[in-house]
């Protein structure tokens, strides 16, 4: 999704804006631009394509210098990626950048057109710029204008605004789209995310939706609609620049996969007390879970896939009913929610628009909400009744890896807590499983990372194919769903995941000579049935690669072309096995020479519906 950076300070802002945009590249974008307050007024430089194209453009404009400016990376929603649709956008009295979607832009555009306004781009943002500019003409006060104009806008937004008659000053307002504000002794910053300000400061403000931020150099103020100044408390980043850099790895994705053992320990250890789950949340640690009704897990993409694993564990360990919903479906299907139900939202970023909307829906129905979130202070974290943080650290690669592992680990702890509270598992059994999660599994993931050469070899074979299938049963079918998403999103190879028993109900007709089929087996009790599935697809010519817990490989004769042995007992194997599937996806994309960290059409943080 779009990235915003703004600077007001004592130096030329252009290199600062470009560096800041560089740190936001992970969000996904297709064009970039900056606006600078130069000696001759505000000048805009923008272009379709990567940041390098913008850098080249700026080289031909030595006059692009000034101490106040905004920068933007655009992920196209309204209108194709093009120079003209890129941000910043201008009205006659202001220039702005925007992240989000203005849903009623067509109505506003019509109204502005009847007033004589004309438009050069196809974007909703240009309409917003001209609308705010129109309001400014009437009100004349920059802060009041933003509050008033925001009331007319439907949808989500974070705006960074420079009014042409307010030199050296940045204004910002947000609704449902992320935006932070920071200051040093000599400058003020606005940004979509923390990496953009990390080389300047580790402290930042997270303005809510009820304030306008005004920055003039290091003079930073927040105002409420009444005009009163609002004091916000600064938050401190608890990870450093290093954590947001590649540290010698060729890609963030590979680095983040290698961080999984640490991320797992960092997430599990603080959530254990005397060896059993403890969340520091009264409802979870007390008796609050005793009479819980249905648990609704709601999330998007990879986070939703973690929810599928969570459901399997909660139902298996605690025998409590769990529904898993895609957030964009949940919010529109008028879900049946009972007062004692619990809605669990899972999100790495905590800013995913559909997940946030699902959370608000659940709250509006009076149902208790629990968020499992990686970004401290993010919108989902702030709005949920309770939060369990995962401690994966910053995830920069678009394809989520370590965040999935810690989401699953948190759900497993939650399932064990439920099992204990409901008398379905002894304290000793809970303790043994918690210890495996904290001690053995990180080590097993580290050992799995040693399988890199074998996985790279398989990737070389896979890259030649157009279709790949993933099959498994039970928990393994959920690992297949996430493993195939990982491969398709970064290699662009068409992959499908199927419950192995479902194959012969139609899909097997797609298997032909040489079609790669990935088979996953961690479920010992279902191994024989999955092995029958291997025989079925091999009889149709499939090339079978079986990822299985080493104990399963020892016990059964597996008729696969290639076996990837996961060094973990069957019960612990799902998480390390996912590490291996993530590496397979990584190496396939790498071997195909693709942009592993920034796959086409995708954004890291999906802050629009
Ligand atoms: C895929 C991926 C996405 C996200 C999804 C939800 O690798 O990263 O499917 O999982 O967009 O994002 P969060 O977890 O930030 O809500």
XYZ file of C-alpha atoms and ligand atoms in Angstrom:
625
model
C 0.000 0.000 0.000
C 1.036 3.610 -0.443
C 3.908 4.975 1.619
C 4.111 8.512 2.969
C 7.080 10.455 4.311
C 7.173 14.150 5.165
C 9.973 16.345 6.510
C 10.187 19.865 7.871
C 13.637 20.746 9.199
C 16.963 22.430 8.779
C 18.341 20.515 5.776
C 17.514 19.810 2.171
C 14.648 17.346 2.449
C 15.050 15.569 -0.897
C 17.636 12.943 0.147
C 15.717 12.401 3.398
C 12.455 11.855 1.541
C 14.106 9.448 -0.908
C 15.756 7.449 1.883
C 12.483 7.343 3.794
C 10.609 6.117 0.738
C 13.306 3.465 0.290
C 12.480 2.038 3.708
C 8.776 1.915 2.782
C 9.323 0.063 -0.497
C 8.246 -3.164 1.200
C 4.685 -1.834 1.301
C 4.455 -2.348 -2.444
C 4.186 0.461 -5.023
C 4.188 1.210 -8.704
C 5.112 4.903 -8.827
C 6.762 7.497 -6.644
C 7.006 11.233 -6.193
C 8.059 14.121 -3.993
C 6.904 17.701 -3.502
C 9.423 20.231 -2.226
C 8.971 23.778 -1.003
C 11.656 25.436 -3.161
C 12.592 29.088 -3.356
C 10.128 29.418 -6.240
C 7.192 27.694 -4.539
C 6.153 24.059 -4.222
C 7.556 21.870 -6.993
C 6.341 18.345 -7.702
C 8.466 15.579 -9.239
C 6.817 12.222 -9.834
C 7.069 9.242 -12.086
C 5.719 5.793 -12.755
C 8.015 2.940 -11.739
C 10.561 2.295 -9.053
C 12.298 4.778 -6.796
C 15.358 4.630 -9.030
C 13.301 6.255 -11.767
C 12.414 9.092 -9.374
C 16.081 9.409 -8.363
C 17.049 9.721 -12.042
C 14.331 12.326 -12.598
C 15.538 14.374 -9.639
C 19.109 14.318 -10.954
C 17.876 16.380 -13.894
C 16.292 18.936 -11.523
C 19.043 20.506 -9.414
C 16.566 23.181 -8.349
C 14.677 20.511 -6.343
C 15.946 21.668 -2.962
C 14.139 22.873 0.130
C 13.813 22.193 3.818
C 10.184 21.066 3.777
C 8.578 18.424 1.585
C 6.561 15.262 1.257
C 7.250 11.992 -0.571
C 5.007 9.150 -1.649
C 5.076 5.667 -3.110
C 1.774 4.839 -4.809
C 0.078 1.465 -5.072
C -2.497 2.066 -7.779
C -6.187 1.780 -6.909
C -7.943 4.499 -8.943
C -6.335 4.763 -12.350
C -3.386 2.879 -13.796
C 0.180 3.408 -12.596
C 1.284 6.490 -14.572
C 3.212 9.714 -14.074
C 0.053 11.751 -13.900
C -1.729 9.466 -11.427
C 1.309 9.410 -9.119
C 1.319 11.488 -5.946
C 1.793 14.244 -4.797
C -1.419 15.807 -6.124
C -2.158 19.492 -6.244
C -4.963 21.974 -5.836
C -4.404 25.655 -6.512
C -3.662 26.324 -2.827
C -2.148 23.062 -1.545
C -0.169 19.936 -2.390
C -0.738 16.604 -0.686
C 0.032 12.908 -0.499
C -2.529 10.279 0.470
C -2.720 6.667 1.580
C -6.160 5.037 1.501
C -9.265 5.193 -0.645
C -11.855 7.950 -0.884
C -15.033 5.976 -1.500
C -17.260 8.939 -2.421
C -14.736 10.544 -4.755
C -17.080 10.318 -7.759
C -19.792 12.342 -5.979
C -17.292 14.935 -4.769
C -15.740 15.170 -8.231
C -19.129 15.865 -9.798
C -19.809 18.596 -7.285
C -16.401 20.173 -7.857
C -16.894 20.007 -11.626
C -20.137 21.936 -11.356
C -18.104 24.567 -9.489
C -15.682 24.756 -12.408
C -12.850 22.533 -11.150
C -11.002 20.395 -13.696
C -8.962 17.264 -13.128
C -5.806 15.951 -14.733
C -5.624 12.461 -13.204
C -8.012 9.539 -12.692
C -7.322 9.395 -8.961
C -9.512 9.753 -5.923
C -6.593 11.622 -4.338
C -6.717 14.534 -6.765
C -10.418 14.866 -5.936
C -9.540 14.914 -2.219
C -6.819 17.528 -2.813
C -9.217 19.783 -4.683
C -11.966 19.217 -2.155
C -9.710 20.150 0.762
C -8.395 23.103 -1.242
C -11.994 24.225 -1.862
C -12.822 24.005 1.845
C -9.617 25.926 2.658
C -10.731 28.758 0.397
C -13.881 29.084 2.491
C -12.493 28.498 5.988
C -8.992 29.916 5.700
C -7.716 28.022 8.743
C -5.505 25.010 7.869
C -6.400 22.844 10.880
C -10.133 23.558 10.815
C -10.102 22.882 7.089
C -8.802 19.347 7.598
C -11.411 18.529 10.231
C -14.187 19.981 8.076
C -13.061 18.326 4.833
C -12.557 14.974 6.583
C -16.253 14.975 7.454
C -17.101 15.130 3.753
C -14.802 12.236 2.839
C -15.956 8.617 3.050
C -13.353 5.884 3.167
C -9.869 5.679 4.603
C -7.036 8.154 4.484
C -3.783 9.414 5.848
C -2.940 12.799 4.328
C 0.278 14.784 4.440
C -0.595 18.321 3.345
C 1.439 21.440 2.474
C -0.644 24.603 2.100
C 1.005 26.974 -0.339
C 0.635 29.968 1.988
C 2.028 28.178 5.079
C 5.752 27.835 4.431
C 7.867 25.209 6.133
C 4.786 23.573 7.689
C 3.295 20.094 7.269
C -0.234 19.132 8.276
C -1.469 15.570 8.703
C -4.737 13.815 9.435
C -5.714 10.152 9.305
C -8.685 7.789 9.390
C -8.233 4.009 9.185
C -4.853 4.375 7.435
C -1.626 4.340 9.434
C 0.453 7.454 10.053
C 3.100 8.276 12.610
C 4.697 11.589 13.568
C 8.198 12.052 14.953
C 10.585 14.833 15.852
C 14.265 15.372 16.531
C 15.993 18.510 17.847
C 16.021 19.952 14.353
C 13.173 18.419 12.353
C 9.670 16.989 12.290
C 8.569 13.925 10.309
C 5.383 12.216 9.216
C 5.517 8.666 7.880
C 3.404 5.631 7.112
C 5.600 3.362 9.159
C 8.473 3.301 11.604
C 11.343 2.229 9.286
C 11.029 5.605 7.507
C 12.059 7.546 10.612
C 14.354 5.026 12.292
C 17.613 6.505 11.043
C 16.594 9.829 12.657
C 14.883 8.858 15.898
C 13.456 5.904 17.818
C 10.616 7.916 19.367
C 7.373 8.656 17.622
C 3.749 9.641 18.134
C 0.819 7.659 16.835
C -1.921 10.246 16.334
C -5.463 8.971 16.638
C -8.277 9.745 14.248
C -9.419 12.740 16.248
C -6.377 14.950 15.810
C -4.574 17.042 13.214
C -0.779 17.128 13.443
C 1.061 20.347 12.620
C 4.835 20.246 12.132
C 7.098 23.234 11.600
C 10.622 21.925 12.003
C 10.906 20.323 15.437
C 7.889 22.290 16.629
C 5.234 19.565 16.577
C 1.664 20.017 17.837
C -1.548 18.010 17.791
C -4.973 19.660 17.764
C -8.445 18.415 18.501
C -11.426 19.549 16.505
C -12.350 22.037 19.239
C -9.025 23.755 18.585
C -7.586 22.556 21.902
C -4.078 21.194 21.817
C -3.820 17.474 22.534
C -0.861 15.995 24.358
C 0.224 12.684 22.927
C 2.669 10.371 24.632
C 5.722 9.398 22.603
C 6.262 5.706 21.996
C 9.671 4.142 21.570
C 10.661 1.623 18.942
C 11.924 -1.500 20.655
C 13.915 -2.732 17.658
C 16.708 -0.969 15.840
C 17.692 -0.017 12.302
C 19.603 -3.286 11.965
C 16.378 -5.226 12.418
C 14.893 -3.376 9.460
C 17.943 -4.029 7.249
C 19.072 -7.113 5.389
C 22.184 -7.795 7.506
C 24.018 -9.611 4.729
C 21.085 -11.702 3.501
C 20.263 -11.258 -0.197
C 16.597 -10.695 0.626
C 14.477 -9.720 3.616
C 12.409 -12.858 3.155
C 15.411 -15.147 3.690
C 16.553 -13.065 6.649
C 13.102 -13.195 8.188
C 12.853 -16.976 7.742
C 16.207 -17.269 9.544
C 14.829 -15.128 12.369
C 12.039 -17.612 13.070
C 13.736 -19.506 15.921
C 14.368 -16.246 17.802
C 10.948 -14.832 16.979
C 9.388 -18.015 18.339
C 11.340 -17.845 21.608
C 10.657 -14.113 21.951
C 6.929 -14.691 21.514
C 6.470 -17.813 23.609
C 8.696 -17.088 26.623
C 6.867 -13.951 27.843
C 3.591 -15.842 27.549
C 4.574 -18.592 29.962
C 4.413 -18.471 33.740
C 5.554 -21.512 35.702
C 5.695 -23.331 32.374
C 2.022 -22.829 31.430
C 0.369 -20.195 29.211
C -0.006 -16.758 30.754
C -1.042 -13.777 28.657
C -1.204 -10.927 31.136
C -4.839 -10.518 30.081
C -7.335 -11.022 32.961
C -9.983 -12.558 30.736
C -7.574 -15.215 29.475
C -5.615 -15.827 32.647
C -8.632 -15.892 34.963
C -11.884 -17.783 34.550
C -13.067 -15.712 31.605
C -12.609 -18.542 29.125
C -14.644 -21.041 31.152
C -17.995 -20.265 29.616
C -16.792 -19.066 26.237
C -19.167 -19.938 23.398
C -18.023 -20.231 19.799
C -14.627 -18.766 18.985
C -14.582 -16.862 15.688
C -11.102 -16.418 14.258
C -11.088 -13.639 11.688
C -8.141 -12.528 9.548
C -6.832 -12.199 5.986
C -4.369 -14.190 3.902
C -1.524 -15.785 5.770
C -2.889 -14.626 9.127
C -6.139 -16.417 8.303
C -4.150 -19.541 7.461
C -2.569 -19.365 10.915
C -6.154 -19.260 12.186
C -6.884 -22.566 10.420
C -4.079 -24.215 12.351
C -5.362 -22.543 15.510
C -8.819 -23.990 14.915
C -7.415 -27.490 14.519
C -5.542 -27.202 17.808
C -8.355 -25.568 19.785
C -10.891 -28.136 18.629
C -8.486 -31.001 19.192
C -7.163 -29.954 22.596
C -10.127 -28.094 24.128
C -13.115 -29.457 22.170
C -14.514 -25.954 21.697
C -16.199 -24.943 18.493
C -14.169 -22.599 16.301
C -15.131 -20.843 13.071
C -12.456 -19.342 10.855
C -13.480 -16.460 8.627
C -11.836 -14.386 5.948
C -12.277 -10.858 7.319
C -13.643 -9.432 4.065
C -16.384 -12.105 4.095
C -17.099 -11.972 7.813
C -17.891 -8.274 7.738
C -20.517 -8.622 5.026
C -22.183 -11.925 5.846
C -24.042 -10.731 8.912
C -22.414 -13.405 11.112
C -24.364 -15.074 13.888
C -22.652 -13.997 17.113
C -23.797 -14.938 20.614
C -23.038 -12.781 23.669
C -20.552 -15.256 25.140
C -18.720 -15.808 21.840
C -15.182 -14.554 21.381
C -13.879 -12.958 18.192
C -10.129 -13.386 17.693
C -8.543 -11.086 15.118
C -5.107 -11.992 13.786
C -2.936 -9.462 11.986
C 0.761 -8.913 11.499
C 0.440 -5.225 10.663
C -2.628 -4.482 12.763
C -3.710 -2.145 9.975
C -5.483 -4.456 7.519
C -8.675 -2.650 6.571
C -10.946 -5.705 6.434
C -9.660 -7.096 9.732
C -10.189 -3.731 11.389
C -13.723 -3.540 9.987
C -14.466 -7.081 11.236
C -13.217 -6.079 14.683
C -15.515 -3.058 14.716
C -18.452 -5.185 13.608
C -17.861 -7.649 16.462
C -17.583 -4.802 18.966
C -20.750 -3.194 17.694
C -22.518 -6.506 18.447
C -21.184 -6.462 21.998
C -18.938 -9.493 21.507
C -15.576 -9.602 23.276
C -12.629 -9.152 20.910
C -9.089 -10.422 21.273
C -6.361 -9.339 18.860
C -3.185 -11.258 18.072
C -1.011 -8.555 16.545
C 2.654 -7.965 15.748
C 2.747 -4.178 15.624
C 2.461 -2.482 18.982
C -0.060 0.343 19.057
C -1.472 -0.457 15.615
C -5.163 0.185 14.969
C -6.313 -3.411 15.586
C -4.256 -3.572 18.788
C -5.703 -0.321 20.061
C -9.302 -1.057 19.284
C -9.586 -4.663 20.443
C -10.759 -5.351 23.990
C -7.652 -7.431 24.657
C -4.362 -7.916 22.840
C -1.737 -10.606 22.740
C 1.364 -9.320 20.993
C 3.506 -11.551 18.862
C 7.142 -10.523 18.944
C 8.350 -11.314 15.446
C 9.989 -7.888 15.071
C 9.538 -5.908 11.867
C 8.546 -7.976 8.845
C 9.639 -6.194 5.688
C 9.292 -8.793 2.900
C 5.801 -8.723 1.438
C 5.441 -12.491 1.877
C 4.748 -13.119 5.526
C 6.951 -15.805 7.106
C 8.102 -15.290 10.682
C 4.829 -13.529 11.554
C 2.907 -16.685 10.547
C 5.124 -18.861 12.753
C 4.556 -16.692 15.835
C 0.840 -16.335 15.134
C 0.584 -20.142 15.078
C 2.645 -20.420 18.256
C 0.384 -17.920 20.030
C -2.709 -19.802 18.909
C -1.201 -23.035 20.172
C -0.606 -21.465 23.590
C -4.169 -20.184 23.523
C -5.465 -23.660 22.628
C -3.494 -25.168 25.511
C -4.845 -22.576 27.922
C -8.391 -23.368 26.783
C -7.772 -27.106 27.107
C -6.546 -26.624 30.665
C -9.387 -24.303 31.715
C -11.946 -26.714 30.282
C -10.374 -29.683 32.031
C -9.476 -31.394 28.769
C -5.734 -31.566 29.391
C -3.687 -32.079 32.533
C -1.330 -29.367 33.699
C 1.554 -31.722 33.048
C 0.531 -32.288 29.426
C 0.085 -28.554 28.929
C 3.524 -27.951 30.429
C 5.185 -30.545 28.189
C 3.693 -28.983 25.067
C 4.605 -25.455 26.180
C 8.157 -26.529 26.800
C 8.322 -28.045 23.312
C 7.100 -24.746 21.873
C 9.654 -22.682 23.790
C 12.678 -24.983 23.634
C 12.511 -27.780 21.084
C 10.638 -26.111 18.242
C 13.031 -23.160 17.849
C 15.896 -25.664 17.694
C 13.986 -27.821 15.199
C 13.374 -24.793 12.989
C 17.108 -23.974 13.132
C 17.867 -27.521 12.022
C 15.273 -27.283 9.256
C 17.118 -24.228 7.891
C 19.987 -26.630 7.105
C 17.798 -28.221 4.453
C 18.449 -25.201 2.214
C 20.552 -27.053 -0.431
C 17.912 -29.770 -0.886
C 15.111 -27.205 -1.097
C 17.058 -25.090 -3.565
C 17.504 -28.174 -5.763
C 13.755 -28.880 -5.696
C 13.120 -25.210 -6.501
C 15.254 -25.505 -9.651
C 12.945 -28.259 -10.823
C 9.747 -26.446 -9.796
C 10.605 -23.233 -11.615
C 10.038 -24.967 -14.955
C 6.385 -25.763 -14.187
C 3.175 -23.811 -14.631
C 1.010 -25.727 -12.153
C 1.876 -27.267 -8.786
C -0.426 -28.989 -6.309
C -0.146 -29.307 -2.544
C -2.018 -32.035 -0.696
C -2.364 -33.091 2.931
C -4.938 -34.115 5.510
C -6.023 -32.523 8.788
C -3.488 -29.983 10.031
C -1.376 -30.819 6.990
C -4.046 -29.530 4.614
C -3.758 -26.140 6.346
C 0.019 -26.200 5.960
C -0.568 -26.890 2.268
C -2.894 -23.887 1.989
C -0.252 -21.547 3.383
C 2.671 -23.270 1.594
C 0.964 -22.925 -1.778
C 0.055 -19.264 -1.121
C 3.713 -18.586 -0.359
C 4.842 -20.195 -3.605
C 2.250 -18.539 -5.825
C 2.636 -15.035 -4.423
C 6.371 -14.796 -5.035
C 6.968 -17.193 -7.976
C 3.732 -16.461 -9.918
C 3.425 -20.218 -10.520
C -0.152 -21.398 -10.293
C -0.423 -23.539 -7.140
C -3.457 -25.141 -5.562
C -3.801 -26.726 -2.155
C -6.281 -29.560 -1.634
C -7.302 -31.761 1.212
C -5.776 -35.030 0.003
C -9.090 -36.891 0.287
C -10.736 -34.361 -2.023
C -8.428 -34.955 -4.973
C -10.368 -37.756 -6.545
C -13.530 -35.660 -6.497
C -12.324 -33.666 -9.464
C -8.888 -32.126 -9.169
C -6.949 -35.253 -10.017
C -7.942 -34.729 -13.651
C -5.422 -31.849 -13.712
C -2.504 -34.110 -12.796
C -0.492 -35.211 -15.795
C 2.966 -36.572 -16.567
C 5.540 -34.610 -14.548
C 3.097 -32.368 -12.616
C 4.785 -31.560 -9.292
C 2.711 -32.501 -6.258
C 3.890 -31.478 -2.793
C 2.600 -33.848 -0.141
C 2.698 -32.886 3.532
C 2.594 -35.431 6.354
C 2.918 -34.527 9.992
C -0.305 -36.245 11.059
C 0.934 -39.712 12.017
C -2.557 -41.123 12.386
C -3.470 -40.032 8.853
C -0.165 -40.947 7.208
C -1.379 -44.160 5.587
C -4.324 -42.391 4.008
C -2.140 -39.603 2.667
C 0.289 -42.180 1.322
C -2.625 -43.693 -0.665
C -3.055 -40.214 -2.147
C 0.606 -40.274 -3.198
C 0.020 -43.558 -5.017
C -3.007 -42.116 -6.786
C -1.198 -39.067 -8.165
C 1.956 -40.989 -9.030
C -0.145 -43.443 -11.023
C -1.121 -40.378 -13.129
C 2.511 -39.397 -13.664
C 2.921 -36.805 -10.866
C 6.369 -35.943 -9.553
C 5.887 -36.183 -5.801
C 7.907 -34.316 -3.198
C 6.883 -35.372 0.282
C 7.584 -33.058 3.220
C 7.188 -35.145 6.355
C 8.173 -35.401 9.993
C 11.270 -37.603 10.156
C 9.514 -40.020 12.521
C 6.819 -40.540 9.885
C 9.461 -41.123 7.212
C 11.092 -43.739 9.471
C 7.877 -45.576 10.154
C 6.302 -45.744 6.706
C 7.584 -46.522 3.293
C 6.719 -43.371 1.385
C 6.480 -43.841 -2.390
C 7.618 -40.294 -3.256
C 10.204 -39.139 -5.805
C 11.830 -36.962 -3.173
C 11.445 -36.843 0.595
C 12.182 -33.761 2.698
C 12.629 -34.998 6.264
C 11.678 -32.422 8.889
C 13.854 -32.970 11.963
C 11.029 -32.933 14.530
C 8.624 -35.356 16.179
C 5.264 -35.500 14.381
C 3.431 -33.322 16.893
C 6.035 -30.525 16.744
C 6.584 -30.783 13.005
C 3.986 -28.327 11.576
C 5.966 -25.167 12.344
C 9.398 -26.374 11.167
C 7.707 -27.924 8.144
C 6.254 -24.518 7.288
C 9.754 -23.078 7.477
C 10.769 -25.605 4.809
C 7.786 -24.737 2.590
C 8.631 -21.035 2.935
C 12.215 -21.753 1.883
C 10.994 -23.764 -1.104
C 8.931 -20.737 -2.181
C 11.875 -18.423 -1.575
C 14.335 -20.467 -3.642
C 11.850 -20.950 -6.476
C 11.333 -17.198 -6.777
C 15.082 -16.604 -6.416
C 15.919 -19.176 -9.113
C 13.414 -17.500 -11.421
C 15.194 -14.188 -10.934
C 12.095 -12.501 -9.515
C 11.800 -9.659 -7.030
C 11.394 -11.924 -3.986
C 10.688 -9.210 -1.426
C 8.383 -7.130 -3.581
C 6.245 -9.418 -5.729
C 4.186 -7.793 -8.426
C 0.754 -6.367 -7.574
C 1.135 -7.051 -3.853
C 1.405 -4.721 -0.898
C 2.689 -5.484 2.580
C -0.022 -3.735 4.451
C -3.463 -3.833 2.850
C -5.018 -0.717 4.311
C -7.789 -0.511 1.726
C -10.813 -2.735 1.355
C 0.938 -13.166 2.438
C 0.616 -12.056 3.307
C -0.802 -11.607 3.375
C -1.126 -11.085 4.785
C -2.521 -10.442 4.791
C -2.910 -9.963 6.166
O 2.281 -13.520 2.546
O 1.461 -11.493 3.933
O -1.687 -12.603 2.989
O -1.071 -12.140 5.687
O -2.531 -9.349 3.906
O -2.021 -9.025 6.656
P -1.935 -8.701 8.199
O -1.437 -9.905 8.880
O -0.973 -7.546 8.286
O -3.315 -8.337 8.645
